Short mmCIF file of C-alpha atoms in Angstrom, two decimals:
data_model
loop_
_atom_site.label_atom_id
_atom_site.label_comp_id
_atom_site.label_asym_id
_atom_site.label_seq_id
_atom_site.Cartn_x
_atom_site.Cartn_y
_atom_site.Cartn_z
CA MET D 1 0.00 0.00 0.00
CA ILE D 2 1.18 3.52 -0.84
CA THR D 3 1.08 5.63 2.29
CA ASP D 4 1.03 9.40 2.64
CA HIS D 5 4.37 8.99 4.42
CA LEU D 6 5.94 7.47 1.28
CA ILE D 7 4.53 10.22 -0.90
CA ALA D 8 5.92 12.86 1.46
CA ILE D 9 9.39 11.28 1.25
CA TYR D 10 9.61 10.51 -2.45
CA ASP D 11 7.56 13.23 -4.13
CA ARG D 12 10.54 15.28 -5.24
CA PRO D 13 11.74 16.75 -8.54
CA VAL D 14 13.34 14.07 -10.72
CA PRO D 15 13.88 13.80 -14.50
CA ARG D 16 11.56 11.87 -16.81
CA TYR D 17 14.70 10.22 -18.23
CA THR D 18 13.92 10.60 -21.91
CA SER D 19 17.69 11.06 -22.16
CA TYR D 20 20.77 10.54 -20.00
CA PRO D 21 22.50 12.79 -19.18
CA THR D 22 19.36 14.92 -19.09
CA ALA D 23 18.90 18.22 -20.94
CA PRO D 24 19.91 20.53 -18.03
CA HIS D 25 23.41 19.08 -18.36
CA PHE D 26 23.81 20.04 -22.02
CA HIS D 27 26.47 22.74 -22.49
CA ALA D 28 27.82 25.14 -25.11
CA GLY D 29 31.05 23.17 -25.48
CA ILE D 30 29.24 21.08 -28.10
CA THR D 31 29.36 23.21 -31.25
CA PRO D 32 28.19 23.06 -34.88
CA GLY D 33 31.65 21.69 -35.67
CA THR D 34 31.13 18.88 -33.18
CA ALA D 35 27.74 18.16 -34.73
CA THR D 36 29.21 17.99 -38.23
CA GLU D 37 31.84 15.48 -37.10
CA TRP D 38 29.26 13.32 -35.33
CA LEU D 39 26.79 13.35 -38.22
CA GLN D 40 29.43 12.52 -40.83
CA ALA D 41 30.64 9.61 -38.70
CA LEU D 42 27.23 7.88 -38.67
CA PRO D 43 27.31 4.38 -40.22
CA THR D 44 26.12 4.68 -43.81
CA GLU D 45 23.87 1.61 -43.83
CA ALA D 46 22.22 2.09 -40.42
CA PRO D 47 18.65 3.48 -40.47
CA LEU D 48 17.95 6.92 -39.04
CA SER D 49 15.01 8.34 -37.15
CA LEU D 50 13.94 11.96 -37.77
CA TYR D 51 12.11 14.41 -35.51
CA LEU D 52 10.68 17.71 -36.79
CA HIS D 53 9.64 20.37 -34.28
CA ILE D 54 6.88 22.74 -35.40
CA PRO D 55 6.91 25.52 -32.75
CA PHE D 56 3.57 27.25 -33.34
CA CYS D 57 0.09 27.22 -31.81
CA GLN D 58 -3.02 29.35 -32.32
CA GLN D 59 -3.67 29.60 -28.59
CA MET D 60 -1.59 29.04 -25.45
CA CYS D 61 -2.70 26.15 -23.25
CA TRP D 62 -1.82 27.30 -19.75
CA TYR D 63 -0.47 23.90 -18.65
CA CYS D 64 1.90 23.70 -21.64
CA GLY D 65 5.56 22.87 -21.09
CA CYS D 66 6.50 22.70 -24.78
CA ASN D 67 8.63 25.06 -26.84
CA THR D 68 6.04 26.98 -28.84
CA GLN D 69 4.81 30.45 -29.72
CA ILE D 70 1.39 31.90 -30.46
CA VAL D 71 0.85 33.45 -33.89
CA ALA D 72 -2.18 35.24 -35.30
CA ARG D 73 -0.91 35.35 -38.90
CA HIS D 74 0.34 32.56 -41.14
CA LYS D 75 3.38 34.36 -42.57
CA PRO D 76 5.73 33.43 -39.67
CA ILE D 77 4.75 29.79 -40.19
CA ALA D 78 5.32 30.02 -43.96
CA ASP D 79 8.76 31.57 -43.36
CA PHE D 80 9.52 28.83 -40.85
CA ALA D 81 8.55 26.14 -43.36
CA ASP D 82 10.99 27.56 -45.92
CA THR D 83 13.79 27.57 -43.33
CA LEU D 84 12.95 24.02 -42.28
CA LEU D 85 13.26 22.94 -45.91
CA ALA D 86 16.72 24.52 -46.00
CA GLU D 87 17.76 22.72 -42.82
CA ILE D 88 16.56 19.39 -44.24
CA ALA D 89 18.53 20.02 -47.45
CA HIS D 90 21.69 20.99 -45.54
CA ILE D 91 21.74 17.88 -43.37
CA GLY D 92 20.54 15.62 -46.17
CA ASP D 93 23.32 16.80 -48.49
CA MET D 94 25.90 16.46 -45.70
CA LEU D 95 24.91 12.86 -45.06
CA ARG D 96 24.68 12.05 -48.77
CA ALA D 97 28.32 12.97 -49.35
CA SER D 98 29.09 9.25 -49.50
CA GLY D 99 26.99 9.02 -52.66
CA HIS D 100 23.65 7.68 -51.52
CA ARG D 101 20.71 8.78 -49.41
CA ARG D 102 20.55 7.61 -45.81
CA ILE D 103 17.78 5.19 -44.88
CA VAL D 104 15.04 6.52 -42.59
CA SER D 105 12.82 4.14 -40.63
CA SER D 106 10.82 6.62 -38.55
CA ILE D 107 9.63 10.25 -38.77
CA HIS D 108 7.85 12.12 -35.98
CA PHE D 109 6.29 15.59 -36.24
CA GLY D 110 5.93 17.28 -32.84
CA GLY D 111 5.41 20.71 -31.42
CA GLY D 112 3.81 23.06 -30.71
CA THR D 113 1.13 22.07 -33.18
CA PRO D 114 2.34 20.42 -36.41
CA ASN D 115 -1.02 21.10 -38.07
CA SER D 116 -0.20 24.81 -37.77
CA LEU D 117 1.40 24.12 -41.14
CA ASP D 118 -1.00 24.25 -44.06
CA ALA D 119 -1.51 21.17 -46.21
CA ASP D 120 0.82 22.36 -48.99
CA GLU D 121 3.64 23.17 -46.56
CA PHE D 122 3.32 19.77 -44.91
CA GLU D 123 3.45 17.98 -48.26
CA ARG D 124 6.47 20.04 -49.38
CA ILE D 125 8.31 19.10 -46.18
CA MET D 126 7.54 15.42 -46.73
CA ALA D 127 8.65 15.69 -50.37
CA ALA D 128 11.95 17.23 -49.22
CA LEU D 129 12.48 14.41 -46.74
CA ALA D 130 11.78 11.84 -49.47
CA HIS D 131 14.23 13.63 -51.79
CA HIS D 132 17.11 13.87 -49.32
CA PHE D 133 16.57 10.56 -47.50
CA ALA D 134 15.58 7.02 -48.49
CA LEU D 135 12.29 6.46 -46.68
CA GLU D 136 11.61 2.81 -45.90
CA PRO D 137 8.45 1.30 -47.45
CA ASP D 138 7.11 0.48 -43.97
CA LEU D 139 8.07 3.91 -42.60
CA ASP D 140 6.64 4.75 -39.19
CA LEU D 141 5.25 8.25 -39.87
CA ALA D 142 3.71 9.90 -36.81
CA ILE D 143 2.27 13.32 -36.04
CA GLU D 144 0.92 15.18 -33.02
CA LEU D 145 -2.34 17.04 -33.70
CA ASP D 146 -4.62 19.60 -32.10
CA PRO D 147 -8.14 18.27 -32.77
CA ARG D 148 -9.56 21.81 -32.53
CA THR D 149 -7.65 23.10 -35.54
CA VAL D 150 -6.90 20.17 -37.86
CA SER D 151 -8.56 20.80 -41.23
CA ASP D 152 -9.98 18.36 -43.75
CA GLU D 153 -7.32 19.56 -46.22
CA PHE D 154 -4.55 18.74 -43.76
CA LEU D 155 -6.04 15.30 -43.07
CA ALA D 156 -6.14 14.61 -46.81
CA ALA D 157 -2.48 15.66 -47.09
CA MET D 158 -1.62 13.30 -44.23
CA ARG D 159 -3.24 10.45 -46.14
CA ARG D 160 -1.44 11.31 -49.37
CA VAL D 161 2.01 11.25 -47.75
CA GLY D 162 1.30 8.09 -45.75
CA VAL D 163 0.94 9.22 -42.13
CA ASN D 164 0.00 6.07 -40.23
CA ARG D 165 0.17 7.13 -36.57
CA ALA D 166 -1.32 10.14 -34.81
CA SER D 167 -1.53 11.52 -31.29
CA LEU D 168 -4.25 13.88 -30.05
CA GLY D 169 -3.92 16.14 -27.04
CA VAL D 170 -7.05 15.54 -24.94
CA GLN D 171 -5.85 16.20 -21.36
CA ASP D 172 -9.35 16.01 -19.78
CA PHE D 173 -12.93 16.00 -21.09
CA ASP D 174 -14.34 17.87 -18.09
CA PRO D 175 -15.40 21.35 -19.32
CA VAL D 176 -14.54 22.91 -15.94
CA VAL D 177 -10.98 21.58 -16.14
CA GLN D 178 -10.70 22.59 -19.79
CA ALA D 179 -11.73 26.16 -19.02
CA ALA D 180 -9.26 26.33 -16.12
CA VAL D 181 -6.33 25.53 -18.45
CA ASN D 182 -7.56 27.43 -21.55
CA ARG D 183 -8.05 24.27 -23.62
CA VAL D 184 -11.75 23.96 -24.45
CA GLN D 185 -12.55 21.05 -26.77
CA PRO D 186 -15.85 19.17 -26.31
CA PHE D 187 -15.92 15.39 -26.47
CA ASP D 188 -17.91 15.42 -29.71
CA LEU D 189 -15.22 17.54 -31.40
CA VAL D 190 -12.55 14.98 -30.50
CA LYS D 191 -14.85 12.11 -31.50
CA ASP D 192 -15.37 13.68 -34.92
CA CYS D 193 -11.61 14.17 -35.34
CA VAL D 194 -10.96 10.52 -34.46
CA ALA D 195 -13.49 9.35 -37.05
CA LYS D 196 -11.83 11.49 -39.72
CA LEU D 197 -8.38 10.21 -38.77
CA ARG D 198 -9.54 6.60 -39.14
CA ALA D 199 -11.11 7.44 -42.50
CA ASN D 200 -7.78 8.89 -43.62
CA GLY D 201 -5.68 5.83 -42.89
CA ILE D 202 -4.55 6.24 -39.28
CA ARG D 203 -4.05 2.72 -37.97
CA SER D 204 -2.45 3.67 -34.63
CA LEU D 205 -4.00 6.39 -32.50
CA ASN D 206 -2.79 7.76 -29.17
CA LEU D 207 -4.68 10.06 -26.81
CA ASP D 208 -2.75 12.17 -24.28
CA LEU D 209 -4.37 12.63 -20.87
CA ILE D 210 -3.01 14.68 -17.97
CA TYR D 211 -3.62 14.30 -14.24
CA GLY D 212 -2.86 16.93 -11.61
CA LEU D 213 -4.72 19.71 -13.44
CA PRO D 214 -6.89 22.36 -11.74
CA PHE D 215 -10.23 21.13 -10.38
CA GLN D 216 -9.60 17.51 -11.36
CA SER D 217 -11.03 14.79 -9.17
CA VAL D 218 -10.72 11.02 -9.00
CA SER D 219 -14.29 10.51 -10.23
CA GLY D 220 -13.87 13.08 -13.00
CA LEU D 221 -10.65 11.50 -14.23
CA ARG D 222 -12.26 8.05 -14.24
CA HIS D 223 -15.02 9.50 -16.42
CA THR D 224 -12.47 11.03 -18.80
CA VAL D 225 -10.65 7.69 -19.06
CA GLY D 226 -13.94 5.98 -19.93
CA GLN D 227 -14.72 8.55 -22.60
CA ALA D 228 -11.22 8.24 -24.04
CA ALA D 229 -11.55 4.44 -24.20
CA ASP D 230 -14.90 4.83 -26.01
CA LEU D 231 -12.92 6.36 -28.88
CA ALA D 232 -10.93 3.09 -29.14
CA PRO D 233 -7.39 4.44 -29.37
CA GLU D 234 -4.63 1.84 -29.50
CA ARG D 235 -2.65 3.83 -26.93
CA ILE D 236 -3.33 6.24 -24.08
CA ALA D 237 -0.63 8.28 -22.34
CA LEU D 238 -1.27 9.51 -18.79
CA PHE D 239 1.12 12.31 -17.89
CA GLY D 240 1.41 14.24 -14.65
CA TYR D 241 1.07 17.99 -14.99
CA ALA D 242 4.37 19.72 -14.23
CA HIS D 243 3.70 23.09 -12.62
CA VAL D 244 6.91 25.08 -13.18
CA PRO D 245 5.86 28.74 -13.52
CA TRP D 246 9.45 29.90 -12.89
CA MET D 247 10.33 28.17 -16.17
CA LYS D 248 7.01 28.61 -18.02
CA PRO D 249 5.60 32.02 -16.99
CA HIS D 250 2.22 31.44 -18.70
CA GLN D 251 1.52 28.77 -16.07
CA ARG D 252 1.03 31.63 -13.61
CA LEU D 253 -2.38 32.04 -15.24
CA ILE D 254 -3.42 28.83 -13.46
CA ASP D 255 -4.91 29.36 -10.01
CA GLU D 256 -2.52 27.41 -7.78
CA ALA D 257 -5.25 27.03 -5.15
CA SER D 258 -7.15 24.84 -7.64
CA LEU D 259 -4.26 22.40 -8.10
CA PRO D 260 -4.34 19.05 -6.27
CA ASP D 261 -1.63 18.30 -3.73
CA ALA D 262 0.78 15.38 -4.07
CA TYR D 263 -1.55 12.97 -2.28
CA ALA D 264 -4.50 13.85 -4.50
CA ARG D 265 -2.30 13.59 -7.62
CA PHE D 266 -1.27 10.09 -6.64
CA ARG D 267 -4.89 9.02 -6.04
CA GLN D 268 -5.81 10.44 -9.45
CA PHE D 269 -3.10 8.51 -11.25
CA GLU D 270 -3.89 5.34 -9.32
CA ALA D 271 -7.60 5.58 -10.17
CA ALA D 272 -6.95 6.33 -13.84
CA ALA D 273 -4.42 3.49 -14.17
CA GLN D 274 -6.87 1.05 -12.56
CA ALA D 275 -9.64 2.21 -14.88
CA LEU D 276 -7.39 1.72 -17.91
CA ALA D 277 -6.46 -1.78 -16.75
CA ALA D 278 -10.15 -2.64 -16.38
CA LEU D 279 -10.63 -1.47 -19.98
CA ASP D 280 -7.89 -3.87 -21.18
CA TYR D 281 -5.14 -1.30 -21.59
CA SER D 282 -1.81 -2.79 -20.54
CA ARG D 283 0.67 -0.56 -18.73
CA ILE D 284 3.88 0.30 -20.58
CA GLY D 285 6.62 1.63 -18.34
CA LEU D 286 5.87 4.79 -16.41
CA ASP D 287 2.86 6.40 -18.04
CA HIS D 288 1.80 4.70 -21.29
CA PHE D 289 -1.02 2.20 -21.78
CA ALA D 290 -1.76 0.12 -24.87
CA LYS D 291 -4.15 -2.51 -26.15
CA ALA D 292 -3.07 -6.14 -26.49
CA GLY D 293 -1.29 -6.69 -29.79
CA ASP D 294 -0.06 -3.10 -30.01
CA ALA D 295 3.56 -2.74 -31.04
CA LEU D 296 4.46 -1.20 -27.66
CA VAL D 297 3.08 -4.22 -25.81
CA LEU D 298 4.95 -6.61 -28.09
CA ALA D 299 8.18 -4.62 -27.65
CA ARG D 300 7.79 -4.60 -23.88
CA ASP D 301 7.20 -8.35 -23.79
CA SER D 302 10.16 -9.06 -26.11
CA ARG D 303 12.35 -6.54 -24.25
CA THR D 304 12.98 -4.42 -27.34
CA LEU D 305 11.22 -1.32 -25.97
CA LYS D 306 13.12 1.98 -26.05
CA ARG D 307 12.69 5.39 -24.44
CA ASN D 308 13.51 8.70 -26.10
CA PHE D 309 12.28 12.29 -26.26
CA GLN D 310 8.92 11.14 -27.66
CA GLY D 311 8.41 8.76 -24.72
CA TYR D 312 8.24 4.99 -25.20
CA THR D 313 8.96 3.77 -28.70
CA ILE D 314 9.71 0.75 -30.86
CA ASP D 315 12.10 2.81 -33.01
CA ARG D 316 15.10 0.63 -33.80
CA ALA D 317 17.37 3.38 -35.15
CA ASP D 318 20.51 4.17 -33.15
CA ALA D 319 20.53 7.78 -34.36
CA LEU D 320 17.75 10.36 -34.07
CA ILE D 321 18.22 13.65 -35.95
CA GLY D 322 16.18 16.66 -34.87
CA PHE D 323 15.07 19.52 -37.13
CA GLY D 324 13.56 22.85 -36.10
CA PRO D 325 14.00 25.17 -33.10
CA SER D 326 14.88 23.39 -29.81
CA ALA D 327 14.96 19.97 -31.50
CA ILE D 328 17.34 17.48 -29.92
CA SER D 329 19.38 14.92 -31.84
CA ALA D 330 20.41 11.72 -30.09
CA LEU D 331 23.47 10.24 -31.80
CA PRO D 332 25.81 7.42 -30.76
CA GLN D 333 28.38 10.02 -29.68
CA GLY D 334 26.00 12.15 -27.60
CA TYR D 335 23.19 14.71 -27.74
CA LEU D 336 22.87 17.90 -29.80
CA GLN D 337 20.28 20.65 -29.36
CA ASN D 338 19.23 23.30 -31.85
CA ALA D 339 18.77 26.95 -30.88
CA PRO D 340 15.47 27.11 -28.97
CA ASP D 341 14.18 30.36 -30.48
CA ASN D 342 13.10 30.79 -34.08
CA THR D 343 15.25 33.84 -34.90
CA PRO D 344 18.73 32.45 -34.04
CA TRP D 345 17.74 29.05 -35.45
CA ALA D 346 16.66 30.61 -38.76
CA ARG D 347 19.76 32.85 -38.87
CA SER D 348 22.10 29.86 -38.51
CA VAL D 349 20.26 27.86 -41.16
CA GLY D 350 20.19 30.87 -43.49
CA GLU D 351 23.96 31.25 -43.12
CA GLY D 352 24.49 27.59 -44.01
CA ARG D 353 25.46 26.52 -40.49
CA LEU D 354 24.03 23.82 -38.29
CA PRO D 355 21.88 25.60 -35.65
CA ILE D 356 23.43 23.68 -32.75
CA VAL D 357 23.88 25.68 -29.52
CA LYS D 358 24.60 22.98 -26.95
CA GLY D 359 24.77 19.28 -26.22
CA VAL D 360 26.80 16.69 -24.37
CA ALA D 361 29.28 13.99 -25.38
CA LEU D 362 28.70 10.58 -23.81
CA THR D 363 31.38 8.91 -21.73
CA ALA D 364 31.57 5.15 -21.27
CA GLU D 365 30.11 5.60 -17.79
CA ASP D 366 27.26 7.69 -19.21
CA ARG D 367 26.40 4.91 -21.64
CA ARG D 368 26.44 2.32 -18.88
CA ARG D 369 24.17 4.33 -16.59
CA ARG D 370 21.91 5.32 -19.48
CA ALA D 371 21.36 1.66 -20.34
CA ILE D 372 20.57 0.81 -16.71
CA ILE D 373 18.13 3.72 -16.39
CA GLU D 374 16.42 2.82 -19.67
CA GLN D 375 15.92 -0.78 -18.50
CA LEU D 376 14.35 0.45 -15.26
CA MET D 377 12.11 2.94 -17.06
CA CYS D 378 10.99 0.39 -19.67
CA TYR D 379 10.70 -2.82 -17.66
CA GLY D 380 11.03 -1.95 -13.97
CA THR D 381 13.89 -4.39 -13.60
CA VAL D 382 17.57 -4.59 -14.51
CA ASP D 383 20.45 -7.03 -14.13
CA LEU D 384 23.31 -4.80 -13.06
CA GLY D 385 25.71 -7.66 -13.71
CA ALA D 386 25.07 -7.31 -17.43
CA PHE D 387 26.62 -3.85 -17.18
CA ASP D 388 29.40 -4.79 -14.75
CA PHE D 389 27.82 -2.45 -12.19
CA GLU D 390 28.11 -3.23 -8.49
CA PRO D 391 25.16 -2.19 -6.30
CA ALA D 392 27.67 -1.27 -3.60
CA MET D 393 28.67 1.73 -5.76
CA ILE D 394 25.35 3.44 -4.95
CA MET D 395 24.18 1.58 -1.85
CA ALA D 396 23.57 4.88 -0.06
CA GLN D 397 20.90 5.63 -2.68
CA LEU D 398 19.51 2.08 -2.87
CA SER D 399 19.23 1.30 0.85
CA PRO D 400 16.26 3.63 1.58
CA LEU D 401 14.44 2.28 -1.48
CA ILE D 402 14.95 -1.27 -0.21
CA GLU D 403 13.91 -0.41 3.34
CA ASP D 404 10.73 1.32 2.14
CA GLY D 405 9.79 -1.62 -0.08
CA LEU D 406 10.13 0.20 -3.39
CA ILE D 407 12.69 -2.21 -4.85
CA HIS D 408 14.01 -5.73 -4.33
CA LEU D 409 17.76 -6.27 -4.65
CA VAL D 410 18.76 -9.91 -5.13
CA GLY D 411 22.43 -10.27 -6.00
CA ARG D 412 22.82 -7.69 -8.73
CA HIS D 413 19.19 -7.82 -9.91
CA VAL D 414 17.12 -4.72 -9.12
CA THR D 415 13.33 -5.00 -9.45
CA VAL D 416 10.82 -2.23 -8.83
CA THR D 417 8.02 -3.59 -6.64
CA GLU D 418 4.30 -2.95 -7.11
CA ARG D 419 4.63 -0.48 -4.27
CA GLY D 420 7.52 1.21 -6.03
CA LEU D 421 5.93 1.62 -9.48
CA PRO D 422 4.60 5.14 -8.78
CA PHE D 423 8.17 6.10 -7.85
CA GLN D 424 9.88 4.54 -10.88
CA ARG D 425 11.63 7.81 -11.73
CA VAL D 426 12.99 8.04 -8.17
CA VAL D 427 14.44 4.53 -8.51
CA ALA D 428 16.05 5.48 -11.84
CA ALA D 429 17.44 8.64 -10.23
CA ALA D 430 19.50 6.48 -7.86
CA PHE D 431 21.72 5.72 -10.88
CA ASP D 432 21.95 9.36 -12.05
CA ALA D 433 25.48 10.60 -11.38
CA TYR D 434 24.57 14.20 -12.30
CA LEU D 435 21.37 14.85 -10.34
CA ALA D 436 21.76 17.55 -7.71
CA PRO D 437 19.76 17.04 -4.50
CA ASP D 438 18.34 20.58 -4.64
CA ASN D 439 17.36 20.65 -8.33
CA THR D 440 14.17 22.48 -9.32
CA ARG D 441 14.29 22.00 -13.10
CA HIS D 442 12.35 18.74 -13.18
CA SER D 443 8.74 17.79 -12.56
CA ARG D 444 7.83 16.11 -9.29
CA ALA D 445 7.86 12.32 -9.03
CA VAL D 446 4.14 11.95 -8.21
#
């Protein structure tokens, strides 16, 4: 049983571990020159994964933690699309220096709101990717969408280019909660969008839900989960709201008195997870749920699941290249991040330079700890012996977790218990050599 005492002890800021080292440890010592060396050293036959960040929205959702900006006119988006095409050409030509296009197995459009692009811009971007890279016939082509603003023309463009996976931001269907976070979208609007997505060839659909929002309740969240399941998505993600107004000033528009405390947040997640299980959604790692037969479930069961900046994935590529402002590339040598703001990003691309402003090179120890953390985040268990890692090295961090029943340690096997599952990130943090005890840059564990 999870007690209030445990929540009081372990509800502390910890990373989500979509990378290791995590983004706060990126530094300016990684330059465009570093990025060029790393990209040109990629194995020529190995498939790549691509991420494209579209940093625009029509309206600010007050809970948002993404890198985006609000625009009332389309011209900034059109200018952005032209610059993105130039960035794609630059990197594509750099990688094609060996004489052939690099194979791409996965493409993900995120944001912001990717459907801020118009249909023609989206198709031109996909045509550029197909020109500069060799897209696999069974390409995993995914996009994040705002159901309030996606047009029939954009949906038709998605079908023409072969988008086969989509994710909709739902958060909560309760109109009181929606109004409190400036994200009003009635259930019927989302239902209509889902029907159109299915009619346009989307075979894998994810719905994002958030707990810990203003005025949420256990009963209300259960109702939202039921409504989400009625739409028959293959996947549902259940994220905890991260209230960090010192990093995201627009979050100050949320009335803090309406936010649930740590104990209420935990009860919300517990109730929603139980409701999803009763609806035959199987838990994947920390916060994803999927129907039997879904690729995430199969990957979890075959221990081929991965975790990256998009969450849990079946992507098999060892290199992820990011395009657009703030996009992060994950390469065998380390991580690279583009300039976060549109203006410096566009200036660098316009001058023919990679828009890299920071990153981090991986050491052998980083790789070892990253692999251990990924195993814990994906499966809740890890054999430290496989990584030649002795538990005694971090026993000061492991002992409290053992004593409080959050993990079992048998030999060099670490297993997160049922009691410890809500604190999976805290367990992973025991292996983080960089995490400062007084950090405030991460969301809380519960």
